[in-house]
Amino acid sequence: MAMRMTGMYSGMDTESIIQELVSAKRTKVDDVKKKQTKLEWKQDAWKDLNTKLKNLQSKYISNMRFASSYMKKTTAVSNSSAVSVITGENAVNGVQSLEVKQLAKTGYLTGAQIKASGSGSLTALSRLSDLAGSDGIGNGGQISIKAGDKDLTLDVTADTTISDVLTKLKEAGLNANFDEKQQRFFISAKTSGASNDFSITAAGSNGQAALKALGIQLNPDGDPTAEGYAKKIDGQDAKIELNGATFTNNTNVFEINGLTFTALSETKAGEAVTITTQDDTDGIYDMIKGFLKEYNSIMNEMDKLYNADSASDYEPLTDEEKESMSESEIEKYENKIKDSLLRRDSTVYSISSDLKQIMSGGIEIDGQTYYLSSFGIETLSYFTAAENEKNAYHIAGDPDDSDTSGNADKLKGLIASDPDLVVNFFTRLSQNLYTSMNE
């Protein structure tokens, strides 16, 4: 039987000594782990803040440095069911009159239903000799296919297959399919317009017999309702009349003087669509409002981080300490530490101070100095603003801002009366912010 010896024989409690040594060692390890955890949390806090600052710069400030970002236009259409309009940067302000005379069409041929000479259905591998009414083909014939600028011929015999016909049609640049369920050919041009239309004809009785047997012959008498013949929609160009001038195109889309018109339906005779193009003042306002909302969010967060309560008495929990706590207790405890990681941080203070200084500074335009307040944009009074929101800017008259919605909307008024001044100010303000943030 094994015998255990302790230090009691010599007057020493060796087990207690070992436990104290192990405990001291564990404490040192735990201290290192806690420091590492706090460092990782601090790095995460900075990553999050850096991401938000970068998004502010790339989403707003970078674009707002250039006057072209503000010079947006909008176009109103009196009849949106007849035409839609996309406004380009070079569009000219004014009121125009437009009529849609005709829409572009794509050439489309629906073949007559064909039958097999015997029992069963036809497939792509069926030969002309398998088709009902193919007796007249005789020694063969020739089919001519003209599509756009392509002009091809297909020599047909009794052994020519439906697949051979489809291959030649596709070679001519057409969409072609034989629907085995419907027992019909479906053929169309790939693009709309008169110049992209197609025709399928044949010379001589043998060729005509082949077209008739395939169901792709048009009625020579011109009657589109006659049975046993293909039905065709001819390709045609779109035609519009803008301010009395006629424009045609093989599609329904027209790019004219900075505007892109898409014809949707023909207008009634004498009923013109009114097209009104003007500066998009709402777009300028929305851009400034969006920028301030994002700026305020970041500034409020930096103020909150810098002014956070001290958590110097708190350290990250060890695994053993967590065992005696609930998840909600752990989260609350750790958030207390995380919220204080950037308290009185010099870098947060430096970035925040630089941005505040630029935003509160004046910009000289034509010999006069303007501030954000010149445009009805100010911070609330110290006693009115919420904690850590004292550096947030509010637009007078903003319907979404409960603090200033009742005030006169000076910004919108200036955008309407002097958009160049507004654009000039915010362009230069953004340039200063962009430079500072880069540094």
Coordinates of N, CA, C and O in Angstrom, one line a residue, residues 206-307:
N206 N -41.7 24.3 -106.3 CA -41.1 23.4 -105.3 C -40.8 24.2 -104.0 O -41.1 23.7 -102.9
G207 N -40.2 25.3 -104.1 CA -39.9 26.1 -102.9 C -41.1 26.6 -102.2 O -41.2 26.5 -100.9
Q208 N -42.2 27.0 -102.9 CA -43.4 27.4 -102.3 C -44.1 26.2 -101.6 O -44.6 26.4 -100.5
A209 N -44.0 25.1 -102.2 CA -44.6 23.9 -101.6 C -43.9 23.6 -100.2 O -44.5 23.2 -99.3
A210 N -42.5 23.8 -100.2 CA -41.8 23.5 -99.0 C -42.2 24.5 -97.9 O -42.4 24.1 -96.7
L211 N -42.4 25.8 -98.2 CA -42.8 26.8 -97.3 C -44.2 26.5 -96.7 O -44.5 26.6 -95.5
K212 N -45.1 26.1 -97.6 CA -46.5 25.7 -97.2 C -46.5 24.5 -96.3 O -47.2 24.5 -95.3
A213 N -45.7 23.5 -96.6 CA -45.7 22.3 -95.8 C -45.1 22.6 -94.4 O -45.5 22.0 -93.4
L214 N -44.1 23.5 -94.4 CA -43.5 23.9 -93.1 C -44.4 24.8 -92.3 O -44.1 25.1 -91.1
G215 N -45.4 25.4 -92.9 CA -46.3 26.3 -92.2 C -45.8 27.7 -92.0 O -46.3 28.5 -91.2
I216 N -44.7 28.1 -92.8 CA -44.1 29.4 -92.7 C -44.3 30.3 -93.9 O -43.7 31.3 -94.1
Q217 N -45.3 29.9 -94.7 CA -45.6 30.7 -95.9 C -46.7 31.7 -95.5 O -47.7 31.4 -94.9
L218 N -46.5 33.0 -95.9 CA -47.6 34.0 -95.7 C -48.6 33.9 -96.8 O -48.3 33.4 -97.9
N219 N -49.8 34.3 -96.5 CA -50.9 34.2 -97.5 C -50.6 35.2 -98.7 O -50.4 36.4 -98.5
P220 N -50.4 34.6 -99.9 CA -50.0 35.5 -101.0 C -51.1 36.5 -101.4 O -50.8 37.5 -102.0
D221 N -52.3 36.3 -100.9 CA -53.4 37.2 -101.1 C -53.5 38.4 -100.1 O -54.3 39.3 -100.2
G222 N -52.6 38.2 -99.1 CA -52.5 39.3 -98.1 C -53.5 39.2 -97.0 O -53.5 40.1 -96.1
D223 N -54.3 38.2 -97.0 CA -55.3 38.1 -95.9 C -54.7 37.5 -94.7 O -54.4 36.3 -94.7
P224 N -54.5 38.3 -93.6 CA -53.8 37.7 -92.5 C -54.6 36.7 -91.6 O -54.1 36.0 -90.8
T225 N -55.9 36.6 -91.9 CA -56.7 35.7 -91.1 C -56.9 34.4 -91.8 O -57.6 33.5 -91.3
A226 N -56.4 34.2 -93.0 CA -56.6 33.0 -93.7 C -56.0 31.8 -93.0 O -54.9 31.9 -92.5
E227 N -56.7 30.7 -93.0 CA -56.2 29.5 -92.3 C -55.1 28.8 -93.2 O -55.1 28.9 -94.4
G228 N -54.2 28.1 -92.5 CA -53.1 27.4 -93.2 C -51.9 28.2 -93.5 O -51.0 27.6 -94.1
Y229 N -51.9 29.4 -93.2 CA -50.8 30.3 -93.5 C -50.2 30.9 -92.2 O -50.9 31.0 -91.2
A230 N -48.9 31.3 -92.3 CA -48.3 31.9 -91.1 C -48.8 33.3 -90.9 O -49.3 33.9 -91.8
K231 N -48.7 33.8 -89.7 CA -49.1 35.1 -89.4 C -47.8 35.9 -88.9 O -47.0 35.4 -88.2
K232 N -47.7 37.1 -89.5 CA -46.4 37.9 -89.2 C -46.7 39.3 -88.7 O -47.6 40.0 -89.3
I233 N -46.0 39.7 -87.7 CA -46.0 41.1 -87.3 C -44.7 41.7 -87.9 O -43.6 41.2 -87.6
D234 N -44.8 42.8 -88.6 CA -43.6 43.4 -89.2 C -42.9 44.2 -88.2 O -43.5 44.9 -87.4
G235 N -41.6 44.2 -88.3 CA -40.8 45.1 -87.5 C -40.9 46.5 -87.9 O -41.0 46.8 -89.1
Q236 N -41.0 47.4 -86.9 CA -41.1 48.8 -87.3 C -40.3 49.7 -86.3 O -40.0 49.3 -85.2
D237 N -40.0 50.9 -86.7 CA -39.2 51.8 -85.9 C -40.2 52.6 -85.0 O -41.4 52.8 -85.3
A238 N -39.7 53.0 -83.9 CA -40.5 53.9 -83.0 C -40.3 55.3 -83.6 O -39.3 55.7 -84.2
K239 N -41.4 56.1 -83.4 CA -41.4 57.5 -83.9 C -42.0 58.4 -82.9 O -43.1 58.2 -82.4
I240 N -41.3 59.5 -82.5 CA -41.8 60.5 -81.6 C -41.7 61.8 -82.2 O -40.9 62.0 -83.1
E241 N -42.5 62.8 -81.7 CA -42.4 64.1 -82.2 C -42.1 65.0 -81.0 O -43.0 65.1 -80.1
L242 N -41.0 65.6 -80.9 CA -40.6 66.4 -79.8 C -40.4 67.9 -80.2 O -39.6 68.2 -81.1
N243 N -41.3 68.7 -79.6 CA -41.3 70.1 -80.0 C -41.4 70.4 -81.5 O -40.8 71.3 -82.1
G244 N -42.2 69.5 -82.1 CA -42.5 69.6 -83.6 C -41.5 68.9 -84.5 O -41.8 68.8 -85.7
A245 N -40.4 68.4 -83.9 CA -39.4 67.7 -84.7 C -39.6 66.2 -84.6 O -39.9 65.7 -83.5
T246 N -39.5 65.5 -85.7 CA -39.7 64.0 -85.7 C -38.4 63.3 -85.5 O -37.4 63.6 -86.1
F247 N -38.4 62.3 -84.6 CA -37.3 61.4 -84.4 C -37.7 60.0 -84.5 O -38.8 59.6 -84.1
T248 N -36.9 59.2 -85.1 CA -37.1 57.7 -85.3 C -36.0 56.9 -84.7 O -34.8 57.4 -84.7
N249 N -36.3 55.7 -84.3 CA -35.2 54.8 -83.7 C -35.7 53.4 -83.8 O -37.0 53.2 -83.8
N250 N -34.8 52.5 -83.9 CA -35.2 51.1 -84.0 C -35.7 50.5 -82.7 O -36.2 49.4 -82.6
T251 N -35.4 51.2 -81.6 CA -36.0 50.8 -80.2 C -36.9 52.0 -79.7 O -36.9 53.0 -80.4
N252 N -37.5 51.8 -78.6 CA -38.4 52.8 -78.0 C -37.6 53.8 -77.2 O -38.3 54.6 -76.5
V253 N -36.3 53.7 -77.2 CA -35.5 54.6 -76.3 C -34.8 55.7 -77.2 O -34.1 55.3 -78.2
F254 N -35.0 56.9 -76.8 CA -34.4 58.0 -77.5 C -33.6 58.9 -76.5 O -34.0 59.2 -75.4
E255 N -32.3 59.2 -76.9 CA -31.5 60.0 -76.1 C -31.3 61.4 -76.8 O -30.7 61.5 -77.9
I256 N -32.0 62.4 -76.2 CA -32.0 63.7 -76.9 C -31.7 64.8 -75.9 O -32.4 65.0 -74.9
N257 N -30.7 65.5 -76.2 CA -30.3 66.8 -75.4 C -30.3 66.6 -73.9 O -30.9 67.3 -73.2
G258 N -29.7 65.5 -73.5 CA -29.5 65.3 -72.0 C -30.6 64.5 -71.4 O -30.6 64.1 -70.2
L259 N -31.7 64.2 -72.1 CA -32.8 63.4 -71.6 C -32.9 62.1 -72.3 O -32.6 62.0 -73.5
T260 N -33.3 61.0 -71.6 CA -33.5 59.7 -72.2 C -35.0 59.4 -72.1 O -35.5 59.2 -71.0
F261 N -35.6 59.4 -73.3 CA -37.1 59.1 -73.4 C -37.3 57.6 -73.7 O -36.6 57.1 -74.6
T262 N -38.2 57.0 -73.0 CA -38.6 55.6 -73.3 C -40.1 55.7 -73.7 O -41.0 55.9 -72.8
A263 N -40.4 55.5 -74.9 CA -41.9 55.5 -75.4 C -42.5 54.2 -74.8 O -42.0 53.1 -75.0
L264 N -43.7 54.4 -74.2 CA -44.4 53.3 -73.6 C -45.7 53.0 -74.3 O -46.1 51.8 -74.4
S265 N -46.4 54.0 -74.8 CA -47.6 53.8 -75.5 C -47.9 55.0 -76.5 O -47.4 56.1 -76.2
E266 N -48.6 54.7 -77.5 CA -48.9 55.8 -78.5 C -49.8 56.8 -77.9 O -50.8 56.4 -77.2
T267 N -49.6 58.1 -78.1 CA -50.5 59.1 -77.6 C -51.6 59.4 -78.7 O -51.4 59.1 -79.9
K268 N -52.7 59.8 -78.2 CA -53.8 60.1 -79.1 C -53.5 61.4 -79.9 O -52.7 62.2 -79.5
A269 N -54.0 61.5 -81.1 CA -53.7 62.6 -82.0 C -54.1 63.9 -81.3 O -55.2 64.1 -80.7
G270 N -53.1 64.8 -81.3 CA -53.3 66.1 -80.7 C -53.1 66.2 -79.2 O -53.2 67.2 -78.6
E271 N -52.9 65.0 -78.5 CA -52.7 65.0 -77.1 C -51.2 64.8 -76.7 O -50.7 63.7 -76.7
A272 N -50.5 65.9 -76.6 CA -49.1 65.9 -76.3 C -48.8 65.7 -74.8 O -49.6 66.1 -74.0
V273 N -47.7 65.1 -74.6 CA -47.2 65.0 -73.2 C -46.3 66.2 -72.9 O -45.4 66.5 -73.6
T274 N -46.5 66.8 -71.7 CA -45.7 67.9 -71.3 C -44.5 67.4 -70.5 O -44.7 66.7 -69.5
I275 N -43.3 67.8 -70.9 CA -42.1 67.4 -70.2 C -41.4 68.6 -69.6 O -41.1 69.5 -70.3
T276 N -41.3 68.6 -68.2 CA -40.8 69.8 -67.5 C -39.5 69.4 -66.8 O -39.5 68.6 -65.9
T277 N -38.4 70.0 -67.2 CA -37.1 69.7 -66.5 C -36.7 71.0 -65.7 O -36.7 72.1 -66.2
Q278 N -36.2 70.7 -64.5 CA -35.8 71.8 -63.6 C -34.7 71.3 -62.6 O -34.5 70.1 -62.5
D279 N -34.1 72.2 -61.9 CA -33.1 71.9 -60.9 C -33.8 71.1 -59.8 O -34.9 71.4 -59.4
D280 N -33.1 70.1 -59.4 CA -33.6 69.2 -58.3 C -33.2 69.8 -56.9 O -32.3 69.4 -56.3
T281 N -34.0 70.8 -56.5 CA -33.7 71.5 -55.2 C -33.9 70.5 -54.0 O -33.1 70.6 -53.1
D282 N -34.8 69.6 -54.2 CA -35.0 68.7 -53.1 C -33.8 67.7 -52.9 O -33.5 67.3 -51.8
G283 N -33.2 67.4 -54.1 CA -32.0 66.6 -54.0 C -30.8 67.2 -53.3 O -30.1 66.5 -52.5
I284 N -30.6 68.5 -53.5 CA -29.6 69.3 -52.7 C -29.9 69.2 -51.2 O -29.0 69.0 -50.4
Y285 N -31.1 69.5 -50.9 CA -31.6 69.5 -49.5 C -31.4 68.2 -48.9 O -30.8 68.0 -47.8
D286 N -31.8 67.1 -49.6 CA -31.7 65.8 -49.0 C -30.2 65.3 -48.8 O -29.9 64.6 -47.9
M287 N -29.3 65.8 -49.7 CA -27.9 65.5 -49.6 C -27.3 66.1 -48.3 O -26.6 65.4 -47.5
I288 N -27.6 67.4 -48.1 CA -27.1 68.1 -46.9 C -27.7 67.5 -45.7 O -27.0 67.2 -44.7
K289 N -29.0 67.2 -45.7 CA -29.7 66.6 -44.5 C -29.1 65.2 -44.2 O -28.9 64.9 -43.1
G290 N -28.9 64.4 -45.3 CA -28.3 63.1 -45.0 C -26.9 63.2 -44.5 O -26.5 62.4 -43.6
F291 N -26.1 64.1 -44.9 CA -24.7 64.3 -44.4 C -24.8 64.7 -42.9 O -24.0 64.1 -42.1
L292 N -25.6 65.6 -42.6 CA -25.7 66.1 -41.2 C -26.2 65.0 -40.3 O -25.7 64.8 -39.1
K293 N -27.1 64.2 -40.7 CA -27.6 63.0 -39.9 C -26.4 62.1 -39.6 O -26.3 61.6 -38.5
E294 N -25.6 61.8 -40.6 CA -24.5 60.8 -40.4 C -23.4 61.5 -39.5 O -22.8 60.8 -38.7
Y295 N -23.2 62.8 -39.8 CA -22.2 63.5 -39.0 C -22.6 63.5 -37.5 O -21.8 63.3 -36.6
N296 N -23.9 63.9 -37.3 CA -24.4 64.0 -35.9 C -24.2 62.6 -35.2 O -23.8 62.6 -34.0
S297 N -24.5 61.6 -35.9 CA -24.5 60.2 -35.3 C -23.1 59.9 -34.8 O -22.8 59.4 -33.7
I298 N -22.1 60.3 -35.6 CA -20.7 60.0 -35.2 C -20.2 60.9 -34.1 O -19.5 60.5 -33.2
M299 N -20.5 62.2 -34.2 CA -20.1 63.1 -33.2 C -20.7 62.8 -31.8 O -20.0 62.8 -30.8
N300 N -22.0 62.4 -31.9 CA -22.6 62.0 -30.6 C -21.9 60.8 -30.0 O -21.8 60.7 -28.8
E301 N -21.6 59.9 -30.9 CA -20.9 58.7 -30.4 C -19.5 59.0 -29.8 O -19.1 58.5 -28.8
M302 N -18.8 59.9 -30.5 CA -17.4 60.2 -30.0 C -17.5 61.0 -28.6 O -16.7 60.7 -27.7
D303 N -18.5 61.8 -28.5 CA -18.7 62.6 -27.3 C -19.1 61.6 -26.2 O -18.6 61.7 -25.0
K304 N -19.9 60.6 -26.5 CA -20.3 59.6 -25.5 C -19.1 58.7 -25.1 O -18.9 58.5 -23.9
L305 N -18.3 58.4 -26.0 CA -17.1 57.6 -25.7 C -16.1 58.4 -24.9 O -15.5 57.8 -23.9
Y306 N -15.9 59.6 -25.2 CA -14.9 60.5 -24.5 C -15.4 60.8 -23.1 O -14.6 60.9 -22.2
N307 N -16.7 61.0 -23.0 CA -17.2 61.5 -21.7 C -17.8 60.3 -20.8 O -18.5 60.5 -19.8

